[in-house]
Short mmCIF file of C-alpha atoms in Angstrom, two decimals:
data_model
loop_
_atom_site.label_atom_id
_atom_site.label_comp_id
_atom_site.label_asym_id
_atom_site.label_seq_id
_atom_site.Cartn_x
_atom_site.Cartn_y
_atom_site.Cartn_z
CA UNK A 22 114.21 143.29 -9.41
CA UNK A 23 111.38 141.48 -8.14
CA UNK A 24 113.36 139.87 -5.07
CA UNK A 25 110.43 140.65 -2.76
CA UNK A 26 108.10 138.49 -4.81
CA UNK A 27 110.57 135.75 -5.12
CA UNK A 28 110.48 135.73 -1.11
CA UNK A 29 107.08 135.82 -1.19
CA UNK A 30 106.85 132.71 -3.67
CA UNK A 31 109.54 131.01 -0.98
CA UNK A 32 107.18 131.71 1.64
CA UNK A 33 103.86 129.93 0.40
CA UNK A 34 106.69 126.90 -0.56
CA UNK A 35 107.13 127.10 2.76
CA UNK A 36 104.16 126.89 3.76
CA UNK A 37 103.11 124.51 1.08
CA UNK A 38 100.52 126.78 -0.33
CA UNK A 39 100.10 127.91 -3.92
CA UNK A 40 102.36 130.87 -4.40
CA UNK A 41 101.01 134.36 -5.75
CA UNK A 42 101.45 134.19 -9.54
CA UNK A 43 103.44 137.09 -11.06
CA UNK A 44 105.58 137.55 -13.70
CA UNK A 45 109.12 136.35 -13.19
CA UNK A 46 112.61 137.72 -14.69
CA UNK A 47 114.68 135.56 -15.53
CA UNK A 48 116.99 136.23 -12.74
CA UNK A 49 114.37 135.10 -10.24
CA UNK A 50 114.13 131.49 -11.74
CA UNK A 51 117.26 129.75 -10.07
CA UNK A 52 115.81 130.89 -6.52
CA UNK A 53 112.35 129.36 -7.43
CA UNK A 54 113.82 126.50 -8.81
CA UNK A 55 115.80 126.01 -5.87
CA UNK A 56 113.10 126.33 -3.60
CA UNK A 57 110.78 123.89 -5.32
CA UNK A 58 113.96 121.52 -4.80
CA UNK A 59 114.15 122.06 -1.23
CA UNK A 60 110.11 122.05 -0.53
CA UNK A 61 110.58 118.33 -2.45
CA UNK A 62 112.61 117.04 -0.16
CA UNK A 63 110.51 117.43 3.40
CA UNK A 64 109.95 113.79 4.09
CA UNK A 65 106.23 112.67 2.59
CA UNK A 66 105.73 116.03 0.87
CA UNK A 67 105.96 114.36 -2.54
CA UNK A 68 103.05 112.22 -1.06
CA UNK A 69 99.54 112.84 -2.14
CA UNK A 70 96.80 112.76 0.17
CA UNK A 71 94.04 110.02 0.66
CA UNK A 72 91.35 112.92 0.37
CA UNK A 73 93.06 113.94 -3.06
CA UNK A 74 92.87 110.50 -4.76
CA UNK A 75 89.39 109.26 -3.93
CA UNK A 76 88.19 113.11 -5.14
CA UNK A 77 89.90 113.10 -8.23
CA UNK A 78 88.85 109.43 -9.23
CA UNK A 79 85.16 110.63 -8.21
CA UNK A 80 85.59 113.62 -10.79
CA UNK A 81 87.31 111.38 -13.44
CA UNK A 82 84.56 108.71 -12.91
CA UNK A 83 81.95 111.54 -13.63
CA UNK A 84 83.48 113.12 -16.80
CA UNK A 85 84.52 109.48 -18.14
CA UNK A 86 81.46 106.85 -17.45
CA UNK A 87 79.05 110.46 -17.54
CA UNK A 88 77.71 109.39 -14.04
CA UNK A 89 78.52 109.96 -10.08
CA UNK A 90 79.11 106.42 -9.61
CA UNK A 91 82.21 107.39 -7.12
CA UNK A 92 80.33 109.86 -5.36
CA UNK A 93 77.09 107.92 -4.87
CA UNK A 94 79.51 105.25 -3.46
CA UNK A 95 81.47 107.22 -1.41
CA UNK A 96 78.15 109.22 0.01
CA UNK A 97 76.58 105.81 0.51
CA UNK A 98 79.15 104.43 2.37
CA UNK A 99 79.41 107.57 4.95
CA UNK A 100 76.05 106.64 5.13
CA UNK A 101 76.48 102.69 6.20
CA UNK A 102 78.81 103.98 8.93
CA UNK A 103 76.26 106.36 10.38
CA UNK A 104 74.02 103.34 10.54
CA UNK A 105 75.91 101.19 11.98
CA UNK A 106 76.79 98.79 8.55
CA UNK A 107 80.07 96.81 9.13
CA UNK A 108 83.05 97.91 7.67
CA UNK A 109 82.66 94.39 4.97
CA UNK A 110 79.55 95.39 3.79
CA UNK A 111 80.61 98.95 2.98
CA UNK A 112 83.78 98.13 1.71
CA UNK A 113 82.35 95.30 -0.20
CA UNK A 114 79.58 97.32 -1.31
CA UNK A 115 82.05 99.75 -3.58
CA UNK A 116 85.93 98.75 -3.24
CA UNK A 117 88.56 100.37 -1.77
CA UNK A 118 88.01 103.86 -3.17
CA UNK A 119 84.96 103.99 -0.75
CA UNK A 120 86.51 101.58 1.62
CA UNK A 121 88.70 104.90 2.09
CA UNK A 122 85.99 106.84 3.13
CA UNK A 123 84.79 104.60 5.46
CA UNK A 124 88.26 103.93 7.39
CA UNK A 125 88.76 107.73 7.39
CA UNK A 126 85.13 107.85 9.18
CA UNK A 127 85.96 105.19 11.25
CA UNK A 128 89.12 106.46 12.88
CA UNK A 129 87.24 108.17 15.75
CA UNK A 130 84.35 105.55 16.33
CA UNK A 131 85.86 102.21 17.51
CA UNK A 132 88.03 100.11 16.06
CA UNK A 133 86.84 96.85 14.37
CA UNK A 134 89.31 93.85 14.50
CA UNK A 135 91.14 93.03 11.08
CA UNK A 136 88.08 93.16 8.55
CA UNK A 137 87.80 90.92 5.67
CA UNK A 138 86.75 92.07 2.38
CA UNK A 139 83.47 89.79 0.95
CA UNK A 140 82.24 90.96 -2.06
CA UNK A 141 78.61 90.10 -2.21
CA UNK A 142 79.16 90.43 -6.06
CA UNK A 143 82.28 91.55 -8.15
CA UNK A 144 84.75 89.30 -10.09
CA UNK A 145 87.62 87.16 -9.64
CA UNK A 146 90.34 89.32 -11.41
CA UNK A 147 93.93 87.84 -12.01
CA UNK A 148 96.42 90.31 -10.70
CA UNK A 149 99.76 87.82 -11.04
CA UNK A 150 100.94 84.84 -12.59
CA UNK A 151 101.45 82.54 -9.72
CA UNK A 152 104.93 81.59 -10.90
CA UNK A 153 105.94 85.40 -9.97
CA UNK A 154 104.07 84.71 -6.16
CA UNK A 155 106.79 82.15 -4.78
CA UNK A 156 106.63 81.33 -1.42
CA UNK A 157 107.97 84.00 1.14
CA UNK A 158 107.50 86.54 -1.90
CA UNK A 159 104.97 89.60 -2.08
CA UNK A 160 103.56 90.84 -4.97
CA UNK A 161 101.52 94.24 -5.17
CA UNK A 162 98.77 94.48 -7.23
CA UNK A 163 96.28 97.17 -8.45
CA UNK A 164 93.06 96.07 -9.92
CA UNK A 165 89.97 98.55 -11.36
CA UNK A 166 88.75 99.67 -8.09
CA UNK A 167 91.80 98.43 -5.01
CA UNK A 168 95.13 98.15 -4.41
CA UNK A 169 96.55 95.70 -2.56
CA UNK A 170 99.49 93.06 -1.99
CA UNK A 171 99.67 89.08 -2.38
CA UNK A 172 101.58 87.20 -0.16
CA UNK A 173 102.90 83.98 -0.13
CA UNK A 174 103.45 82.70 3.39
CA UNK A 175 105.18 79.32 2.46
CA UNK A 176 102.09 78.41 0.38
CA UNK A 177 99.60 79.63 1.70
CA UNK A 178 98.35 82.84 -0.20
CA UNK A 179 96.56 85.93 1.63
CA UNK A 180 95.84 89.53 0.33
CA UNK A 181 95.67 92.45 1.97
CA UNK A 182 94.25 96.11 1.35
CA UNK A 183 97.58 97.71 0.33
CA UNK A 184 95.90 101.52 1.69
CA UNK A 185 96.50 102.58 4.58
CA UNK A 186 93.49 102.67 7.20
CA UNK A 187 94.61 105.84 8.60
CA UNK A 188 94.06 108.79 5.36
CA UNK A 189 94.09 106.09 2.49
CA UNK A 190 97.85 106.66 1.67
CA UNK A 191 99.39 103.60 -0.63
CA UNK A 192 101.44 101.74 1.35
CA UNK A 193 105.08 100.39 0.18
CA UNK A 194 106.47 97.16 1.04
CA UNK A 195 109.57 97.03 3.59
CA UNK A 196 111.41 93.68 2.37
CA UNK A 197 114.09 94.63 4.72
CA UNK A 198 111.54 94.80 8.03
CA UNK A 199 109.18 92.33 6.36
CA UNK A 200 106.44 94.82 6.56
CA UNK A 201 104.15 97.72 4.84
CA UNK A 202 105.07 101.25 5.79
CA UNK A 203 102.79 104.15 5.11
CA UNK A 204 104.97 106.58 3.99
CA UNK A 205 102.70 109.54 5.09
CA UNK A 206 102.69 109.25 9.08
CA UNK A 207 105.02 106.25 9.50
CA UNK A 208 102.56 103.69 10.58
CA UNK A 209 103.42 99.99 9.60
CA UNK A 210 101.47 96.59 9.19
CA UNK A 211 102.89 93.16 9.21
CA UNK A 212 102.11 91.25 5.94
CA UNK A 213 98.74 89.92 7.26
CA UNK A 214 97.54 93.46 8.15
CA UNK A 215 98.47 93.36 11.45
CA UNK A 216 98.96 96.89 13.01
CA UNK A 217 102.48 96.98 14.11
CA UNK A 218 103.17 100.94 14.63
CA UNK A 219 101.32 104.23 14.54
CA UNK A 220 101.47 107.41 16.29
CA UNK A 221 97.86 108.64 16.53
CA UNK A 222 95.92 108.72 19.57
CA UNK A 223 93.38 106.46 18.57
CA UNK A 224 93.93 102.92 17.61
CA UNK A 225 94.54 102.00 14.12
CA UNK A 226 92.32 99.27 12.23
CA UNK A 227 94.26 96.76 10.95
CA UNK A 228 94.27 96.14 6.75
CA UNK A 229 91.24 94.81 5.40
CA UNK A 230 92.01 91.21 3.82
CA UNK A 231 91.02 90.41 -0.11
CA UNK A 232 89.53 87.13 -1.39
CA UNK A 233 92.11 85.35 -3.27
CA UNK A 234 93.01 82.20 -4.87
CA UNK A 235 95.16 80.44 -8.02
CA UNK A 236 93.61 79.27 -10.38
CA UNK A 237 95.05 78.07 -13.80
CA UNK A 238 98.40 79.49 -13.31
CA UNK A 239 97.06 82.94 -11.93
CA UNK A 240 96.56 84.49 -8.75
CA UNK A 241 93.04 85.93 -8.73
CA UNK A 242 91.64 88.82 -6.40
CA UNK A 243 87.72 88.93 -5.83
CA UNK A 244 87.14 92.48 -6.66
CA UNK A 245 83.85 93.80 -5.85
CA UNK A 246 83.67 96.18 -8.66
CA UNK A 247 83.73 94.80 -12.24
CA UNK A 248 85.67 96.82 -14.87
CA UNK B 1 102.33 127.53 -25.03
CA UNK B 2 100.02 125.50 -23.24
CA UNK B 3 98.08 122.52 -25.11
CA UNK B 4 100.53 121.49 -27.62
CA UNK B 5 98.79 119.76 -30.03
CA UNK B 6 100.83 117.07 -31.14
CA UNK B 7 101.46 115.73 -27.60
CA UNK B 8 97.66 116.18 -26.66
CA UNK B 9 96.31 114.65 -29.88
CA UNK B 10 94.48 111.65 -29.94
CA UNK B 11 97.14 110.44 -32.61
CA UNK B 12 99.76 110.85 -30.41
CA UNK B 13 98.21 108.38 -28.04
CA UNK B 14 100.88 105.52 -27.80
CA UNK B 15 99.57 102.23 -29.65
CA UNK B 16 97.80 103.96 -32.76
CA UNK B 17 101.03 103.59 -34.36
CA UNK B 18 99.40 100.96 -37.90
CA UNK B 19 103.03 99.01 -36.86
CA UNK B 20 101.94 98.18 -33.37
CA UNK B 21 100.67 94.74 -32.75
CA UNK B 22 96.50 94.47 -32.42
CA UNK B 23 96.18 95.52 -28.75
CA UNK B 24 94.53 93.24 -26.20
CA UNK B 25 91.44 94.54 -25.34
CA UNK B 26 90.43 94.63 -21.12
CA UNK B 27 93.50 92.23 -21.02
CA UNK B 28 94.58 92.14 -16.92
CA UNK B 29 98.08 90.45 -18.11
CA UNK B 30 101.13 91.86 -16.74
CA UNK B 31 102.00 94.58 -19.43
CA UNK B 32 98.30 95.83 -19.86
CA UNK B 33 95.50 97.65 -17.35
CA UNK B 34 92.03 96.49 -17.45
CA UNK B 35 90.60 100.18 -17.43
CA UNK B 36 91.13 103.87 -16.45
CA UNK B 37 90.51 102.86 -12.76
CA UNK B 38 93.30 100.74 -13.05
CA UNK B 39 95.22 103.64 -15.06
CA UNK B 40 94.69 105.81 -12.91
CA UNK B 41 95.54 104.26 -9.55
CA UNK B 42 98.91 102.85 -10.53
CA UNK B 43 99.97 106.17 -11.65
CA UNK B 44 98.38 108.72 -9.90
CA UNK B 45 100.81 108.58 -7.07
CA UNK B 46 103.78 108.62 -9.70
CA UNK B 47 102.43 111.61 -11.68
CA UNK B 48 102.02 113.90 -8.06
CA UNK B 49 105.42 112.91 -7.27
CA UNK B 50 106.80 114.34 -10.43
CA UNK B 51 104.30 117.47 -10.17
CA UNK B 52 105.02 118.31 -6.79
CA UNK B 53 108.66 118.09 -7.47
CA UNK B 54 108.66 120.52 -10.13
CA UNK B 55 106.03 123.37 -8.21
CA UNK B 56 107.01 122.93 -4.44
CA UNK B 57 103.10 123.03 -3.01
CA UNK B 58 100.71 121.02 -3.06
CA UNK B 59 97.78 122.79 -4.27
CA UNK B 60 99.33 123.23 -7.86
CA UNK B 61 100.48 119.98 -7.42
CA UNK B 62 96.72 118.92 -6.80
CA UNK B 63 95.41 121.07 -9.65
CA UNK B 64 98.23 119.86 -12.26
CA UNK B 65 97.65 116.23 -11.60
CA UNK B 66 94.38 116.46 -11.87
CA UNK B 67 94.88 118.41 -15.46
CA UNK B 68 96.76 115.79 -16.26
CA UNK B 69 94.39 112.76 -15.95
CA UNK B 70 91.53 114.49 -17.24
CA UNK B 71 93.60 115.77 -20.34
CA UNK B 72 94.67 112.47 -21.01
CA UNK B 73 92.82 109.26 -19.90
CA UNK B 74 89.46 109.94 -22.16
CA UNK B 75 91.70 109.76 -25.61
CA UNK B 76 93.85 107.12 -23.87
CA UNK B 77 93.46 103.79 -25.18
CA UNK B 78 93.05 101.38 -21.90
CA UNK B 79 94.59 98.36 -24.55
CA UNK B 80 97.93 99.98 -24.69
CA UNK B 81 100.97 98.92 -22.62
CA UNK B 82 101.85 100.10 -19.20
CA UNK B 83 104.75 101.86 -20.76
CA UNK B 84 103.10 103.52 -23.21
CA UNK B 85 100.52 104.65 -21.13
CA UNK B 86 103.09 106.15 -18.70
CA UNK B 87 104.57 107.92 -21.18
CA UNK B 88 101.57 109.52 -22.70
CA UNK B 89 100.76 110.37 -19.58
CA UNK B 90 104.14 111.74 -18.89
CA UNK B 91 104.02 113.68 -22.19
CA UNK B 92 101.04 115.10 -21.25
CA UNK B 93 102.15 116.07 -17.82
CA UNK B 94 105.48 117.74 -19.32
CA UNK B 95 102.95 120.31 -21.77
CA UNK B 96 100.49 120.71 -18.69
CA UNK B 97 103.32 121.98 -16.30
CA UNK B 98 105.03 123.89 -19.60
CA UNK B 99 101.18 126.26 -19.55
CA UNK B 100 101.22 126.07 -15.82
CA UNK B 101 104.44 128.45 -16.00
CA UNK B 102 104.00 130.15 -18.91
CA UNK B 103 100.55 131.55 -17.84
CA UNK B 104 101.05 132.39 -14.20
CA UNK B 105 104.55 133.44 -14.39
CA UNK B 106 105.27 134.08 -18.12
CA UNK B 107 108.30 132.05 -18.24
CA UNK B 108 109.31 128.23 -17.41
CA UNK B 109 110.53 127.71 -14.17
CA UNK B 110 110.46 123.80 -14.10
CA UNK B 111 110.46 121.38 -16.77
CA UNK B 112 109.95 117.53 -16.85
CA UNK B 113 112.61 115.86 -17.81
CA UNK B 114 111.20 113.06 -19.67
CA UNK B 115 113.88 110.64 -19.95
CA UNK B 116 114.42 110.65 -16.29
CA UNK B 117 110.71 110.58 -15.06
CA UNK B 118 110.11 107.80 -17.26
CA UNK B 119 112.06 105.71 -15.84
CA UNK B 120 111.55 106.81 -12.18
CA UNK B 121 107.70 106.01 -13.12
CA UNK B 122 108.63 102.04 -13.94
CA UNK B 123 109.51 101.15 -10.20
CA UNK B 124 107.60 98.96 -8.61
CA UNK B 125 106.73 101.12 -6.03
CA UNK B 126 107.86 105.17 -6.56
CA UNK B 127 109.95 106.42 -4.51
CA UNK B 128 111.05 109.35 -4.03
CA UNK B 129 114.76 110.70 -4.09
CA UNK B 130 113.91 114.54 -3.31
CA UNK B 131 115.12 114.28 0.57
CA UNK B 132 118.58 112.54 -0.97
CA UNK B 133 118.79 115.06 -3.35
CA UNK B 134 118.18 117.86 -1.22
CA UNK B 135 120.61 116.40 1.66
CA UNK B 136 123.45 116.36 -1.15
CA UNK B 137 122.49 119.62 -2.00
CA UNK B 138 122.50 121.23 1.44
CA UNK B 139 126.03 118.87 2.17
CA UNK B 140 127.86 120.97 -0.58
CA UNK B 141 126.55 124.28 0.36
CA UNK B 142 128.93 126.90 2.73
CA UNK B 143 127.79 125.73 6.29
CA UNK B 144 126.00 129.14 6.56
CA UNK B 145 124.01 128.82 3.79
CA UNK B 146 123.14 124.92 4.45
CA UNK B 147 121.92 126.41 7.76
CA UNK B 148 119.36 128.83 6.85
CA UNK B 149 117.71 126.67 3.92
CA UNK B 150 117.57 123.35 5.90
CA UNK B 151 115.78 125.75 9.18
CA UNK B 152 113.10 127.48 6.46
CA UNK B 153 112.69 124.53 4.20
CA UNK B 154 113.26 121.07 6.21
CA UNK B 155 112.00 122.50 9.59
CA UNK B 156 109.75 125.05 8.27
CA UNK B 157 110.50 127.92 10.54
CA UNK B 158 109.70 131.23 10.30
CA UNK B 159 112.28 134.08 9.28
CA UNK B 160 111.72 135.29 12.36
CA UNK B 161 112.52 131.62 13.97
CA UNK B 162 115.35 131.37 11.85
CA UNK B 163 117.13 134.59 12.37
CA UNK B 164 116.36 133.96 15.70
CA UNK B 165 118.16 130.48 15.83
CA UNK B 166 120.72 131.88 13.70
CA UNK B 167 121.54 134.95 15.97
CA UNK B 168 121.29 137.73 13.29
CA UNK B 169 118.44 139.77 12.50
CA UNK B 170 115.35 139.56 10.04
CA UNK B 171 116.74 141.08 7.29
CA UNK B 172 120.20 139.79 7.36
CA UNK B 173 117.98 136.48 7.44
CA UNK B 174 116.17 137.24 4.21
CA UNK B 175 119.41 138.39 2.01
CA UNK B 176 121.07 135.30 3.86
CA UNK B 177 118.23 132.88 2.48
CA UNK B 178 118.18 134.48 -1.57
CA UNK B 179 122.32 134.16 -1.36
CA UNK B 180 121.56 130.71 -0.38
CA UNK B 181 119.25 129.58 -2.97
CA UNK B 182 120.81 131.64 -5.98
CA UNK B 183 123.96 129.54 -4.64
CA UNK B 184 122.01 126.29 -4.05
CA UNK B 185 120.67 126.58 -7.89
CA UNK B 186 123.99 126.91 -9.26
CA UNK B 187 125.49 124.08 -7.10
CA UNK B 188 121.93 121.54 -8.39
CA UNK B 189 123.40 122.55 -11.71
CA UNK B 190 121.47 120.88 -14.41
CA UNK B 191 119.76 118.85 -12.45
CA UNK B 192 115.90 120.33 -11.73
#
């Protein structure tokens, strides 16, 4: 009976640490299995981190395009905050994936007011038809290198980062409050980017804004990176 | 187990089927993704939902996910649908977390239910239903038993914590939590 082991594999669930391998009777399975259940359901566990995504895109951009395109960008732009570049320029300079970096650098200098994305260079991408972006509707969109949301504020269209400037979790859409909720520390934004909640000791930067516009039926984002 | 060649194989990548329709190359329409960063970003908070629901931590979670992307975006044609895509991808996460078991615990613990996930993965924005689930769960379980799991698991405390709270000792705390989860896996039934 390997009971002890079993405990042991609760334990690190616990914990939310990689369990001890060993080999398992088949008795043991229904406690594992119910304890991966259980771990599941802590609120945000199912989440994964901000650190976790940019990494893994950095390694994937590596073995795919054979180069260190992420990590160059992501180094470079630790390197714009140290010197004082503003949070456009960096973010413009790379997308969102090193736009990450840079927010998660920038939550203990000061905060910069809401930040608008310029791409110095980069494409308009169409991320919608604009017949799905009626007014008082929001729309989220993921292009090669951000995600974000559209919104249609009685007309007038805006875009926002849809990551969250705290750890770079995707944020979700709240049609009931009207407002994006990071699911990982229970911050919100209003639909312009606006900080509306958070619970960190520091103040929050509010969501970068995109370039859009419509043009021949679609709504286009300005992405900085082309595919 | 572990790489199971059919699902891996380049042939089994969805679109090479000669009926399928000549795909859209770089197309950004609505059913399409202009490239792996695209790929990859819509789905890479999907495919750790579904991992770390079917390991518990989030180191394997980390690892498997990872597996699972670099397994399966460089034979992945970018041209084919966002469905297809998703399911390759889910196909390839189902043999991925099939070798995870096999190797470090010599028998399948977990298995991805592929029906289910696959449709899970088409909401707009994933969601997921673990904390429901697991509050049904505990809500059908003896009060005891609901007790102990939701102290350890949903408040992370210690045994010691726990038998504390629970006013009984360490080891009636231990043989109190495996009842519980032996019982807990028979009420889930089918359903992990």
């Amino acid at each position: 009976m390997s009971e002890r082991r079993v405990r042991a594999f609760v334990e690190s669930l616990r914990r939310n640490r990689r369990p001890e391998r060993f080999d398992a009777k088949p008795e043991d399975v229904d406690a594992m299995r119910a304890a991966i259940e259980l771990s599941s359901g802590r609120p945000g566990a199912t989440l994964p981190s901000g650190d976790f995504v940019n990494d893994l895109h950095g390694r994937l951009a590596a073995q795919l395009e054979g180069d260190d395109t992420a990590r160059d960008a992501a180094s470079l732009s630790r390197r714009a905050v140290i010197g004082g570049i503003s949070a456009a320029a960096a973010a413009a300079a790379a997308g969102v994936i090193v736009d990450r970096q840079f927010l998660r650098a920038s939550t203990t200098p000061k905060v910069a007011a809401s930040q608008e994305l310029v791409p110095d260079e980069g494409i308009w991408q169409p991320v919608a038809a604009a017949n799905e972006v009626a007014p008082g509707q929001v729309v989220r969109f993921t292009t090669a290198s951000s995600v974000g949301f559209v919104v249609n504020d009685g007309g007038q269209l805006s875009a926002i980062s849809g990551v969250c400037t705290h750890q770079g979790c995707l944020l979700r859409h709240n049609e009931a409050e009207g407002q994006l909720d990071c699911p990982c520390h229970r911050a919100a934004f209003s639909l312009h980017g606006k900080v509306l909640r958070h619970q960190f000791p520091e103040p929050l930067p509010a969501l970068p804004q995109m370039q859009v516009r419509e043009r021949e039926g679609q709504i286009e984002i300005n992405d900085a990176r082309p595919v | 187990m572990g790489d199971d060649p059919p699902r891996h194989s380049p042939a089994a990548v969805p679109g090479d089927s000669p009926d399928a329709p000549p795909p859209r190359l770089h197309s950004v329409g609505s059913d399409t993704y202009s490239g792996w960063r695209a790929i990859y970003l819509d789905n890479v908070e999907r495919l750790y939902r579904i991992m770390y629901a079917h390991v518990g931590n989030r180191a394997d979670a980390e690892d498997l996910t990872s597996e699972v992307f670099q397994a399966a975006l460089k034979p992945l044609r970018v041209s084919a649908s966002i469905g297809e895509v998703r399911a390759y991808l889910l196909a390839t996460a189902r043999t991925v977390l099939a070798g995870h078991w096999q190797r470090h615990y010599g028998l399948e613990v977990t298995a991805i239910d592929l029906e289910r996930e696959r449709a899970s993965m088409d909401h707009a924005q994933p969601e997921s239903d673990a904390p429901q689930r697991v509050r049904t769960l505990l809500a059908d379980l003896p009060e005891r038993y609901a007790e102990i799991l939701r102290l350890r698991f949903l408040e992370s405390r210690s045994l010691k914590d726990t038998a504390r709270a629970m006013n009984i000792s360490v080891g009636n705390a231990k043989v109190l939590q495996h009842r519980a989860l032996q019982r807990a896996a028979t009420t889930q039934g089918g359903e992990a």
